[in-house]
Protein backbone atom coordinates (compact mmCIF):
# COMPACT_ATOMS: atom_id res chain seq x y z
CA THR A 1 0.02 -0.01 -0.01
CA PRO A 2 2.92 2.49 0.20
CA ARG A 3 2.73 2.60 -3.58
CA HIS A 4 -0.98 3.49 -3.35
CA PHE A 5 -0.16 6.03 -0.72
CA ARG A 6 2.46 7.68 -2.92
CA HIS A 7 0.06 7.70 -5.87
CA GLY A 8 -2.58 9.28 -3.67
CA LEU A 9 -0.15 11.93 -2.55
CA LYS A 10 0.80 12.76 -6.11
CA LEU A 11 -2.88 13.11 -6.91
CA VAL A 12 -3.37 15.35 -3.89
CA ASP A 13 -0.39 17.45 -5.00
CA TRP A 14 -1.83 17.69 -8.51
CA MET A 15 -5.18 18.69 -7.13
CA MET A 16 -3.64 21.38 -4.85
CA GLN A 17 -1.66 22.72 -7.80
CA SER A 18 -4.89 22.90 -9.82
CA ILE A 19 -6.57 24.78 -7.01
CA CYS A 20 -3.62 27.23 -6.73
CA ASP A 21 -3.69 27.77 -10.49
CA GLU A 22 -7.43 28.45 -10.38
CA GLN A 23 -6.89 30.93 -7.53
CA SER A 24 -4.17 32.75 -9.42
CA LEU A 25 -6.35 32.91 -12.47
CA ARG A 26 -9.22 34.34 -10.51
CA GLN A 27 -6.94 36.90 -8.91
CA GLU A 28 -5.61 37.89 -12.33
CA ILE A 29 -9.17 38.19 -13.67
CA ASN A 30 -10.18 40.39 -10.73
CA HIS A 31 -7.06 42.56 -11.25
CA GLN A 32 -7.90 42.95 -14.93
CA ARG A 33 -11.49 43.88 -14.13
CA LEU A 34 -10.27 46.55 -11.70
CA GLN A 35 -7.96 47.99 -14.32
CA THR A 36 -10.71 47.89 -16.93
CA THR A 37 -13.11 49.70 -14.55
CA THR A 38 -10.52 52.41 -13.83
CA LEU A 39 -9.79 52.89 -17.55
CA GLU A 40 -13.48 53.05 -18.38
CA ARG A 41 -13.98 55.79 -15.78
CA GLU A 42 -11.02 57.74 -17.13
CA TYR A 43 -12.41 57.32 -20.63
CA GLN A 44 -15.91 58.55 -19.57
CA ALA A 45 -14.37 61.57 -17.84
CA ALA A 46 -12.36 62.42 -20.94
CA GLN A 47 -15.45 61.98 -23.12
CA GLY A 48 -17.35 64.40 -20.84
CA ARG A 49 -14.57 66.99 -21.00
CA LEU A 50 -14.45 66.66 -24.76
CA GLN A 51 -18.21 67.17 -25.16
CA ARG A 52 -18.10 70.24 -22.90
CA MET A 53 -15.24 71.69 -24.93
CA GLU A 54 -17.05 70.95 -28.16
CA HIS A 55 -20.20 72.70 -26.80
CA THR A 56 -18.16 75.73 -25.75
CA ASN A 57 -16.43 75.78 -29.15
CA CYS A 58 -19.81 75.74 -30.90
CA GLU A 59 -21.01 78.64 -28.72
CA ASN A 60 -17.85 80.60 -29.58
CA ASP A 61 -18.32 79.94 -33.29
CA ASN A 62 -21.90 81.22 -33.15
CA ARG A 63 -20.71 84.32 -31.26
CA ILE A 64 -18.03 84.95 -33.97
CA SER A 65 -20.72 84.63 -36.67
CA GLU A 66 -22.95 87.14 -34.82
CA LEU A 67 -20.12 89.59 -34.38
CA LEU A 68 -19.16 89.34 -38.07
CA ALA A 69 -22.76 89.83 -39.11
CA GLU A 70 -22.89 93.06 -37.14
CA ALA A 71 -19.47 94.27 -38.34
CA THR A 72 -19.26 97.20 -40.70
CA ALA A 73 -16.53 98.51 -42.92
CA GLY A 74 -14.24 101.10 -41.43
CA ASP A 75 -10.79 102.63 -41.80
CA GLY A 76 -8.58 100.07 -43.41
CA VAL A 77 -11.33 97.35 -43.65
CA THR A 78 -13.25 97.15 -46.86
CA TRP A 79 -16.63 95.48 -47.47
CA ALA A 80 -14.94 92.99 -49.73
CA ALA A 81 -12.55 91.96 -46.88
CA LEU A 82 -15.43 91.55 -44.44
CA ASP A 83 -17.41 89.46 -46.93
CA ALA A 84 -14.32 87.27 -47.60
CA LEU A 85 -13.85 86.86 -43.85
CA ARG A 86 -17.56 85.97 -43.36
CA SER A 87 -17.31 83.46 -46.19
CA ASP A 88 -14.20 81.85 -44.74
CA ILE A 89 -15.71 81.65 -41.23
CA GLN A 90 -18.89 80.06 -42.67
CA GLU A 91 -16.75 77.49 -44.49
CA VAL A 92 -14.77 76.66 -41.35
CA MET A 93 -18.03 76.31 -39.36
CA HIS A 94 -19.45 74.03 -42.05
CA LEU A 95 -16.34 71.84 -41.84
CA LYS A 96 -16.58 71.76 -38.02
CA ARG A 97 -20.24 70.62 -38.25
CA GLN A 98 -19.18 67.83 -40.61
CA ALA A 99 -16.44 66.81 -38.25
CA GLN A 100 -18.94 66.75 -35.38
CA LYS A 101 -21.27 64.55 -37.35
CA ALA A 102 -18.37 62.18 -38.13
CA LYS A 103 -17.43 62.12 -34.38
CA ALA A 104 -21.06 61.30 -33.51
CA MET A 105 -21.06 58.38 -35.99
CA LEU A 106 -17.70 57.22 -34.55
CA ARG A 107 -19.13 57.29 -31.02
CA GLU A 108 -22.17 55.25 -32.15
CA ARG A 109 -19.88 52.66 -33.75
CA GLU A 110 -17.59 52.57 -30.64
CA HIS A 111 -20.68 52.00 -28.50
CA HIS A 112 -21.81 49.18 -30.81
CA VAL A 113 -18.28 47.56 -30.69
CA ALA A 114 -18.26 47.89 -26.90
CA THR A 115 -21.66 46.22 -26.71
CA LEU A 116 -20.43 43.34 -28.90
CA ASN A 117 -17.24 43.00 -26.79
CA HIS A 118 -19.32 42.88 -23.64
CA GLU A 119 -21.51 40.11 -25.16
CA LEU A 120 -18.36 38.13 -26.13
CA LYS A 121 -16.97 38.45 -22.57
CA THR A 122 -20.17 37.33 -20.92
CA ASN A 123 -20.37 34.34 -23.26
CA CYS A 124 -16.81 33.25 -22.49
CA ILE A 125 -17.02 33.34 -18.67
CA PRO A 126 -19.73 30.67 -18.38
CA GLU A 127 -17.64 28.46 -20.68
CA MET A 128 -14.67 28.88 -18.28
CA GLY A 129 -16.93 27.97 -15.37
CA ALA A 130 -18.04 24.86 -17.19
CA ARG A 131 -14.43 23.87 -17.90
CA VAL A 132 -13.58 24.32 -14.18
CA ALA A 133 -16.57 22.26 -13.12
CA SER A 134 -15.59 19.57 -15.62
CA ALA A 135 -12.03 19.52 -14.28
CA LYS A 136 -13.32 19.14 -10.72
CA SER A 137 -15.57 16.27 -11.68
CA ASP A 138 -12.64 14.63 -13.51
CA VAL A 139 -10.53 14.84 -10.37
CA LYS A 140 -13.33 13.33 -8.28
CA THR A 141 -13.73 10.53 -10.79
CA LYS A 142 -9.99 9.85 -10.84
CA LEU A 143 -9.88 9.80 -7.05
CA ALA A 144 -12.78 7.44 -6.85
CA SER A 145 -11.33 5.13 -9.52
CA LEU A 146 -7.96 4.72 -7.74
CA SER A 147 -7.39 1.44 -6.07
CA ILE A 148 -6.51 3.09 -2.79
CA PRO A 149 -8.02 1.40 0.26
CA THR A 150 -11.16 3.10 1.51
CA GLN A 151 -9.77 3.91 4.92
CA LEU A 152 -6.62 5.53 3.44
CA ARG A 153 -8.75 7.49 0.92
CA ALA A 154 -11.05 8.73 3.72
CA ARG A 155 -8.06 9.82 5.83
CA SER A 156 -6.42 11.75 2.97
CA ALA A 157 -9.70 13.01 1.44
CA ALA A 158 -10.99 14.76 4.57
CA PRO A 159 -7.98 17.15 4.95
CA LEU A 160 -8.01 17.70 1.17
CA ALA A 161 -11.74 18.49 1.15
CA SER A 162 -11.28 21.01 3.99
CA ARG A 163 -8.37 22.65 2.14
CA CYS A 164 -10.48 22.79 -1.05
CA ILE A 165 -13.39 24.39 0.87
CA LYS A 166 -11.04 26.91 2.40
CA ALA A 167 -9.45 27.69 -0.94
CA GLU A 168 -12.83 28.14 -2.66
CA GLY A 169 -13.93 30.43 0.19
CA MET A 170 -10.92 32.64 -0.50
CA LEU A 171 -11.93 33.03 -4.11
């Protein structure tokens, strides 16, 4: 039976290594989630600042248009120069509006891509859980199929079970 005992210890070591690997994977996943949350908050804050600046920029453009509409020719400024300036400002504002529309389309597409990524992530996590459950059942099956005497199996299984429960509680 020493051979069975050594084989049982090897199995216990393998099971403990599997539990440690699972714990480290869970810790890494939690760390990645925390980083993702932090980056998403920073991104949302930057998006808010950008939208406020765009709104202020739009207000300033409208104010410039109003001031140019009220402007009159004077010493050194001809009507032709004012008209050319008004035309140039209108063209710049038209280009800005086009850029804003393009940014809005980009935001919609980014939102759509983020939604798709979220769906992909939620679909993969249950698959991982299923693989973990399958591995646990494989271990239980292997342990049950070993030709280790029942008394020896009971003595080594109880401490292992308590360690597994403690390890799962730490997750």
